[in-house]
Amino acid sequence: LYTAPDSCEGRCGEPFSEEDECHCHRECDIERNCCEDRERHCGPAGFSSSRASITDQELLELSEQLYELDHNKARPGDIALNPQHRAGPDETGDKRDRSPQPLYKFVNEELFSKPTYASFIKLLDNYQRATGREEEVTAEELREQDGFLQEVMKTELMKKLFVFLQGKGRYSSEQEFLQDLKEMWFGLYSRGDGEPDSSGFEHVFSGEVKKGKVSGFHNWIRFYLLEKQELVNYFSHNFNGPWDSYPDVLGLQFSWDGFYKEVGSAFIGSSPEFELGLYSLCFLARPGRACHLSLGGHQLSVQTFPWSKAPASGGRRFIATAYVTSP
């Protein structure tokens, strides 16, 4: 189900990209830069067909479609931001609070009563932020994971993503897709000393603290709720996307209960299903590489990485991180 930067699995027929570690297109034999397993996957007897590969153009088109299908996103007037100081490259790392006011002036919390938001928020208190401490997952927390995934799969956005991936031969049923989402996002692995202390969901959406710094934490809802509790202190922003509606993109600096985040990019005003869907798409299509997308006519990229320091479970991979970047 997964492609890897050093493998041709799922990449047969993929166009040449300088970002790739090795290549799977027809001319790579001549150029002597094929992945070692190209013949096994893409040869006459290979089992990874070009039909399953996802082209750059398809990513651009599908991301625009998902952007239009984000029906649960914030509307104009639902969020009022106060970005204040824009940090230059030499300012992001100096841990100075250059913005005396909070980032969020107002959020219409009626958004949070929508099923995907409500089930998402329930997950945020399930984690110990410090890496190296084993996560103990209760039966109730497992139910909350299932509840969230079931709610997002009811949305038109996630159904569109599934139909696309099914058409690529990646999944035979919605249940198979749902199970894979659960494994890639909620499967536990170790970022510390061998204890199962982390997951893709915890890292990307809830945030972690590792070696005295904030790690992950790329979600606007989480940021707003902690800022409201005065546990997050907004310092500045170094990037403000070109969008004049939601979702928007912001790169920001902040302190979380005394721990610093030098650059933390986040979609602003997007629904939980939008972020989950976009990150999952990029993890499946371009793991370990930049995933070039288009939202509302504006280019941007998503970077994902698989967790590679432990054996994959059943041949599958866990999400190590996923975040949005400028083009």
Coordinates of N, CA and C in Angstrom, one line a residue, residues 20-198:
D20 N 13.6 12.6 -6.1 CA 13.5 11.2 -5.8 C 15.0 10.7 -5.6
E21 N 15.1 9.8 -4.7 CA 16.4 9.1 -4.4 C 16.8 8.2 -5.5
C22 N 15.8 7.5 -6.1 CA 16.0 6.6 -7.3 C 14.8 6.7 -8.1
H23 N 14.8 6.0 -9.3 CA 13.8 6.3 -10.3 C 13.1 5.0 -10.8
C24 N 11.9 5.1 -11.4 CA 11.2 4.0 -11.8 C 10.6 4.2 -13.3
H25 N 11.0 5.2 -13.9 CA 10.5 5.5 -15.3 C 11.3 4.6 -16.3
R26 N 10.9 4.5 -17.5 CA 11.5 3.6 -18.5 C 12.9 4.0 -18.8
E27 N 13.3 5.2 -18.8 CA 14.6 5.7 -19.2 C 15.7 5.5 -18.1
C28 N 15.2 5.1 -16.9 CA 16.2 5.0 -15.8 C 17.3 4.0 -16.0
D29 N 16.9 2.9 -16.8 CA 17.9 1.9 -17.1 C 19.1 2.6 -17.9
I30 N 18.8 3.4 -18.8 CA 19.8 4.1 -19.6 C 20.6 5.1 -18.8
E31 N 19.9 5.8 -17.9 CA 20.5 6.8 -17.0 C 21.2 6.2 -15.8
R32 N 20.9 4.9 -15.6 CA 21.5 4.1 -14.5 C 21.2 4.7 -13.1
N33 N 19.9 5.1 -13.0 CA 19.5 5.6 -11.7 C 18.2 5.0 -11.2
C34 N 18.0 3.7 -11.6 CA 16.8 3.0 -11.2 C 16.9 2.6 -9.7
C35 N 15.7 2.4 -9.1 CA 15.7 1.8 -7.8 C 16.1 0.3 -7.9
E36 N 16.7 -0.2 -6.9 CA 17.2 -1.6 -7.0 C 16.0 -2.6 -7.3
D37 N 14.8 -2.3 -6.8 CA 13.7 -3.3 -7.0 C 12.8 -2.9 -8.2
R38 N 13.3 -2.1 -9.1 CA 12.5 -1.7 -10.3 C 12.1 -2.9 -11.1
E39 N 13.0 -3.8 -11.4 CA 12.6 -5.0 -12.2 C 11.6 -5.9 -11.5
R40 N 11.7 -6.0 -10.2 CA 10.8 -6.9 -9.5 C 9.3 -6.3 -9.5
H41 N 9.2 -5.0 -9.4 CA 7.9 -4.3 -9.3 C 7.4 -3.9 -10.7
C42 N 8.3 -3.5 -11.6 CA 7.9 -2.9 -12.8 C 8.2 -3.7 -14.1
G43 N 8.9 -4.8 -13.9 CA 9.2 -5.6 -15.0 C 8.0 -6.3 -15.6
P44 N 8.1 -7.1 -16.6 CA 7.0 -7.8 -17.2 C 6.2 -8.7 -16.2
A45 N 6.9 -9.2 -15.2 CA 6.2 -10.0 -14.2 C 5.9 -9.2 -13.0
G46 N 6.1 -7.9 -13.0 CA 6.0 -7.1 -11.8 C 4.5 -7.0 -11.3
F47 N 4.4 -6.7 -10.0 CA 3.1 -6.6 -9.5 C 2.7 -5.2 -9.0
S48 N 3.4 -4.3 -9.5 CA 3.1 -2.9 -9.2 C 2.9 -2.1 -10.5
S49 N 1.7 -2.0 -10.9 CA 1.4 -1.4 -12.2 C 1.4 0.1 -12.2
S50 N 1.5 0.6 -13.4 CA 1.5 2.1 -13.6 C 0.1 2.6 -13.2
R51 N -0.9 1.8 -13.3 CA -2.3 2.2 -12.9 C -2.3 2.7 -11.5
A52 N -1.5 2.1 -10.6 CA -1.5 2.4 -9.2 C -0.7 3.6 -8.8
S53 N 0.2 4.1 -9.8 CA 1.0 5.3 -9.5 C 0.1 6.5 -9.5
I54 N 0.5 7.5 -8.8 CA -0.3 8.8 -8.7 C 0.6 9.9 -9.3
T55 N 0.2 10.5 -10.4 CA 1.0 11.5 -11.0 C 0.9 12.8 -10.4
D56 N 1.8 13.7 -10.7 CA 1.8 15.1 -10.2 C 0.6 15.8 -10.5
Q57 N 0.1 15.6 -11.8 CA -1.1 16.3 -12.2 C -2.3 15.8 -11.4
E58 N -2.4 14.5 -11.2 CA -3.5 14.0 -10.4 C -3.5 14.6 -9.0
L59 N -2.3 14.8 -8.4 CA -2.3 15.4 -7.1 C -2.8 16.8 -7.1
L60 N -2.4 17.5 -8.1 CA -2.9 18.9 -8.2 C -4.4 19.0 -8.4
E61 N -5.0 18.1 -9.2 CA -6.4 18.1 -9.5 C -7.2 17.6 -8.2
L62 N -6.7 16.5 -7.6 CA -7.4 16.0 -6.5 C -7.4 16.9 -5.3
S63 N -6.3 17.6 -5.0 CA -6.2 18.5 -3.9 C -7.2 19.7 -4.1
E64 N -7.3 20.1 -5.3 CA -8.3 21.2 -5.6 C -9.7 20.7 -5.3
Q65 N -10.0 19.4 -5.7 CA -11.3 18.9 -5.4 C -11.6 18.7 -3.9
L66 N -10.6 18.3 -3.2 CA -10.7 18.1 -1.7 C -10.9 19.5 -1.1
Y67 N -10.2 20.5 -1.6 CA -10.3 21.8 -1.1 C -11.8 22.3 -1.2
E68 N -12.4 22.0 -2.4 CA -13.8 22.5 -2.6 C -14.8 21.7 -1.7
L69 N -14.4 20.4 -1.4 CA -15.3 19.6 -0.6 C -15.1 19.7 0.9
D70 N -14.3 20.7 1.3 CA -14.2 20.9 2.8 C -15.4 21.7 3.3
H71 N -16.5 21.1 3.3 CA -17.8 21.8 3.7 C -17.8 22.2 5.2
N72 N -17.0 21.6 6.0 CA -17.0 21.9 7.4 C -16.0 22.9 7.8
K73 N -15.3 23.5 6.9 CA -14.3 24.5 7.2 C -14.9 25.7 7.8
A74 N -14.0 26.5 8.4 CA -14.5 27.8 9.0 C -14.9 28.8 7.8
R75 N -16.0 29.5 8.1 CA -16.4 30.5 7.1 C -15.9 31.9 7.5
P76 N -16.0 32.8 6.6 CA -15.6 34.2 6.9 C -16.4 34.7 8.2
G77 N -15.7 35.2 9.1 CA -16.4 35.6 10.4 C -16.3 34.6 11.5
D78 N -15.9 33.3 11.1 CA -15.8 32.3 12.2 C -14.5 32.4 13.0
I79 N -13.5 33.0 12.3 CA -12.2 33.2 13.0 C -11.7 34.6 12.7
A80 N -11.2 35.2 13.8 CA -10.5 36.5 13.6 C -9.1 36.3 14.2
L81 N -8.1 36.5 13.3 CA -6.7 36.3 13.7 C -6.0 37.7 14.0
N82 N -5.0 37.7 14.8 CA -4.2 38.8 15.1 C -2.7 38.5 15.0
P83 N -2.2 38.4 13.7 CA -0.9 37.8 13.5 C 0.3 38.6 14.0
Q84 N 0.1 40.0 14.1 CA 1.1 40.9 14.7 C 2.5 40.8 14.0
H85 N 3.5 40.4 14.7 CA 4.9 40.5 14.1 C 5.2 39.4 13.1
R86 N 5.8 39.8 12.0 CA 6.2 38.9 11.0 C 7.8 38.7 11.2
A87 N 8.2 37.5 11.6 CA 9.6 37.3 11.9 C 10.4 37.1 10.6
G88 N 11.6 37.6 10.6 CA 12.6 37.4 9.5 C 13.3 36.1 9.8
P89 N 14.1 35.6 8.8 CA 14.9 34.4 9.0 C 15.8 34.3 10.2
D90 N 16.3 35.5 10.6 CA 17.2 35.6 11.7 C 16.5 35.8 13.1
E91 N 15.2 35.8 13.0 CA 14.4 36.0 14.3 C 13.7 34.8 14.8
T92 N 13.5 33.8 13.9 CA 12.6 32.7 14.3 C 13.2 31.8 15.4
G93 N 14.5 31.8 15.6 CA 15.2 30.9 16.6 C 15.6 31.6 17.8
D94 N 15.3 32.9 18.0 CA 15.8 33.6 19.2 C 14.9 33.6 20.4
K95 N 13.7 33.0 20.3 CA 12.8 32.8 21.4 C 12.3 34.1 22.0
R96 N 12.2 35.1 21.2 CA 11.6 36.4 21.7 C 10.2 36.5 21.4
D97 N 9.4 36.9 22.3 CA 8.0 37.1 22.1 C 7.8 38.5 21.6
R98 N 7.5 38.6 20.2 CA 7.4 39.9 19.6 C 5.9 40.3 19.4
S99 N 5.0 39.5 19.9 CA 3.6 39.7 19.7 C 2.9 39.7 21.0
P100 N 2.6 40.8 21.6 CA 2.0 40.8 23.0 C 0.6 40.3 23.1
Q101 N -0.1 40.2 22.0 CA -1.5 39.7 22.0 C -1.6 38.3 21.6
P102 N -2.7 37.6 22.0 CA -2.9 36.2 21.5 C -3.1 36.2 20.0
L103 N -2.8 35.1 19.3 CA -3.0 34.9 17.9 C -4.5 35.0 17.5
Y104 N -5.3 34.3 18.3 CA -6.8 34.3 18.0 C -7.5 35.3 18.8
K105 N -8.1 36.2 18.1 CA -9.0 37.2 18.7 C -10.4 36.6 18.9
F106 N -10.8 35.7 18.0 CA -12.1 35.1 18.1 C -12.2 33.9 17.3
V107 N -12.9 32.9 17.8 CA -13.2 31.6 17.1 C -14.7 31.3 17.4
N108 N -15.5 31.1 16.4 CA -16.8 30.7 16.6 C -16.8 29.2 17.0
E109 N -17.0 28.9 18.3 CA -16.9 27.6 18.9 C -18.1 26.7 18.5
E110 N -19.1 27.2 17.8 CA -20.1 26.4 17.2 C -19.5 25.4 16.2
L111 N -18.4 25.7 15.6 CA -17.7 24.8 14.7 C -17.4 23.5 15.5
F112 N -17.1 23.6 16.8 CA -16.6 22.4 17.5 C -17.7 21.4 17.8
S113 N -18.9 21.8 17.6 CA -20.1 20.9 17.8 C -20.3 20.0 16.6
K114 N -19.7 20.3 15.5 CA -19.8 19.5 14.3 C -19.2 18.1 14.6
P115 N -19.7 17.0 14.1 CA -19.3 15.7 14.5 C -17.8 15.4 14.3
T116 N -17.2 15.9 13.2 CA -15.8 15.6 13.0 C -14.9 16.4 14.0
Y117 N -15.3 17.6 14.3 CA -14.6 18.5 15.2 C -14.7 17.9 16.6
A118 N -15.9 17.6 17.0 CA -16.2 17.1 18.4 C -15.4 15.8 18.7
S119 N -15.4 14.9 17.7 CA -14.7 13.6 17.9 C -13.2 13.8 17.8
F120 N -12.7 14.8 17.0 CA -11.3 15.1 17.0 C -10.8 15.7 18.3
I121 N -11.6 16.6 18.9 CA -11.2 17.2 20.2 C -11.1 16.2 21.3
K122 N -12.0 15.2 21.3 CA -11.9 14.2 22.3 C -10.6 13.5 22.3
L123 N -9.9 13.4 21.2 CA -8.6 12.7 21.1 C -7.5 13.4 21.7
L124 N -7.6 14.7 21.9 CA -6.4 15.6 22.2 C -5.9 15.4 23.6
D125 N -6.7 14.9 24.5 CA -6.2 14.7 25.9 C -5.8 13.3 26.2
N126 N -5.6 12.5 25.1 CA -5.3 11.1 25.3 C -3.8 10.8 25.3
Y127 N -3.0 11.9 25.3 CA -1.5 11.7 25.1 C -0.7 12.4 26.2
Q128 N 0.4 11.7 26.5 CA 1.5 12.3 27.3 C 2.5 13.0 26.3
R129 N 2.7 14.3 26.4 CA 3.4 15.0 25.4 C 4.9 14.6 25.4
A130 N 5.5 14.2 26.5 CA 6.9 13.9 26.6 C 7.2 12.5 25.9
T131 N 8.2 12.6 25.0 CA 8.6 11.3 24.4 C 9.4 10.5 25.4
G132 N 9.5 9.2 25.2 CA 10.2 8.4 26.2 C 9.3 7.8 27.3
R133 N 8.1 8.3 27.3 CA 7.1 7.8 28.3 C 6.0 7.0 27.6
E134 N 5.9 5.7 28.0 CA 5.0 4.8 27.2 C 3.5 5.3 27.3
E135 N 2.9 5.3 26.1 CA 1.5 5.7 26.0 C 0.6 4.4 26.4
E136 N -0.3 4.6 27.3 CA -1.2 3.6 27.7 C -2.6 3.9 27.1
V137 N -3.0 3.1 26.2 CA -4.2 3.3 25.5 C -5.4 2.6 26.1
T138 N -6.4 3.3 26.6 CA -7.5 2.6 27.2 C -8.5 2.2 26.2
A139 N -9.5 1.4 26.7 CA -10.6 0.9 25.8 C -11.4 2.1 25.3
E140 N -11.6 3.1 26.2 CA -12.3 4.3 25.8 C -11.6 5.1 24.8
E141 N -10.3 5.2 24.9 CA -9.5 5.9 23.9 C -9.5 5.2 22.5
L142 N -9.5 3.9 22.5 CA -9.7 3.1 21.3 C -11.0 3.4 20.6
R143 N -12.1 3.5 21.5 CA -13.4 3.8 20.9 C -13.4 5.3 20.4
E144 N -12.7 6.2 21.0 CA -12.6 7.5 20.5 C -11.9 7.6 19.1
Q145 N -10.9 6.8 19.0 CA -10.2 6.7 17.7 C -11.1 6.2 16.6
D146 N -11.8 5.1 16.9 CA -12.8 4.6 15.9 C -13.9 5.6 15.6
G147 N -14.4 6.3 16.7 CA -15.4 7.2 16.5 C -15.0 8.4 15.6
F148 N -13.8 8.9 15.7 CA -13.3 9.9 14.9 C -13.2 9.5 13.4
L149 N -12.6 8.3 13.2 CA -12.4 7.8 11.8 C -13.8 7.6 11.2
Q150 N -14.7 7.1 11.9 CA -16.1 6.8 11.4 C -16.7 8.1 11.0
E151 N -16.6 9.2 11.8 CA -17.2 10.5 11.5 C -16.5 11.1 10.2
V152 N -15.2 11.0 10.1 CA -14.6 11.6 8.9 C -14.9 10.9 7.7
M153 N -15.1 9.5 7.8 CA -15.5 8.8 6.6 C -16.9 9.0 6.1
K154 N -17.7 9.7 6.9 CA -19.1 10.1 6.5 C -19.0 11.3 5.6
T155 N -17.9 12.0 5.6 CA -17.9 13.3 4.8 C -17.6 13.0 3.3
E156 N -18.1 13.9 2.5 CA -17.9 13.9 1.1 C -16.5 13.9 0.7
L157 N -15.7 14.7 1.5 CA -14.3 14.8 1.2 C -13.5 13.5 1.3
M158 N -13.7 12.8 2.4 CA -13.0 11.5 2.6 C -13.6 10.4 1.7
K159 N -14.8 10.5 1.3 CA -15.4 9.5 0.4 C -14.8 9.7 -1.0
K160 N -14.5 11.0 -1.4 CA -13.9 11.3 -2.6 C -12.4 10.8 -2.6
L161 N -11.7 10.9 -1.5 CA -10.4 10.4 -1.4 C -10.3 8.9 -1.6
F162 N -11.3 8.2 -0.9 CA -11.3 6.8 -1.0 C -11.6 6.3 -2.4
V163 N -12.5 6.9 -3.1 CA -12.9 6.5 -4.4 C -11.7 6.7 -5.3
F164 N -10.9 7.7 -5.2 CA -9.7 7.9 -6.0 C -8.7 6.8 -5.7
L165 N -8.4 6.5 -4.4 CA -7.5 5.5 -4.1 C -7.9 4.1 -4.5
Q166 N -9.2 3.9 -4.4 CA -9.8 2.6 -4.8 C -9.6 2.4 -6.3
G167 N -9.8 3.5 -7.1 CA -9.6 3.5 -8.5 C -8.1 3.2 -8.9
K168 N -7.2 3.5 -8.0 CA -5.8 3.2 -8.2 C -5.4 1.8 -7.8
G169 N -6.4 1.1 -7.3 CA -6.1 -0.3 -6.8 C -5.4 -0.3 -5.4
R170 N -5.4 0.8 -4.7 CA -4.8 0.8 -3.4 C -5.6 0.1 -2.4
Y171 N -7.0 0.2 -2.5 CA -7.9 -0.4 -1.5 C -9.1 -1.0 -2.3
S172 N -9.5 -2.1 -1.7 CA -10.6 -2.8 -2.3 C -11.9 -2.5 -1.7
S173 N -11.9 -1.9 -0.4 CA -13.1 -1.6 0.3 C -12.9 -0.4 1.2
E174 N -13.9 0.3 1.6 CA -13.8 1.4 2.5 C -13.3 0.9 3.8
Q175 N -13.7 -0.3 4.2 CA -13.3 -0.8 5.5 C -11.8 -1.0 5.5
E176 N -11.2 -1.5 4.4 CA -9.8 -1.7 4.3 C -9.1 -0.3 4.4
F177 N -9.6 0.7 3.8 CA -9.1 2.0 3.9 C -9.1 2.6 5.3
L178 N -10.3 2.4 6.0 CA -10.5 2.8 7.4 C -9.4 2.1 8.3
Q179 N -9.2 0.8 8.1 CA -8.3 0.1 9.0 C -6.9 0.6 8.7
D180 N -6.6 1.0 7.5 CA -5.2 1.4 7.2 C -5.0 2.8 7.8
L181 N -6.0 3.7 7.7 CA -5.9 5.0 8.3 C -5.7 4.9 9.8
K182 N -6.4 3.9 10.5 CA -6.2 3.7 11.9 C -4.7 3.3 12.2
E183 N -4.2 2.4 11.4 CA -2.9 1.9 11.6 C -1.8 3.0 11.4
M184 N -1.9 3.7 10.3 CA -0.9 4.7 9.9 C -0.9 5.9 10.9
W185 N -2.1 6.3 11.4 CA -2.2 7.5 12.3 C -2.1 7.1 13.7
F186 N -2.7 6.0 14.2 CA -2.8 5.7 15.6 C -1.9 4.6 16.1
G187 N -1.2 3.9 15.1 CA -0.3 2.8 15.5 C 0.9 3.4 16.3
L188 N 1.2 2.8 17.4 CA 2.3 3.3 18.3 C 3.7 2.8 17.9
Y189 N 4.6 3.7 18.1 CA 6.0 3.3 17.9 C 6.9 4.1 18.9
S190 N 8.2 3.9 18.9 CA 9.0 4.6 19.9 C 9.9 5.7 19.3
R191 N 9.8 6.9 19.9 CA 10.7 8.0 19.5 C 11.8 8.1 20.6
G192 N 11.6 7.3 21.7 CA 12.6 7.4 22.8 C 13.4 6.2 23.0
D193 N 13.2 5.5 24.1 CA 14.1 4.4 24.5 C 13.4 3.0 24.3
G194 N 12.7 2.9 23.2 CA 12.1 1.6 23.0 C 10.6 1.5 23.5
E195 N 10.2 2.5 24.3 CA 8.8 2.4 24.7 C 7.9 2.9 23.6
P196 N 6.7 2.3 23.5 CA 5.7 2.8 22.5 C 5.1 4.1 22.9
D197 N 5.8 5.2 22.6 CA 5.5 6.5 23.2 C 4.9 7.5 22.2
S198 N 4.7 7.1 21.0 CA 4.3 8.1 20.0 C 3.4 7.5 18.9

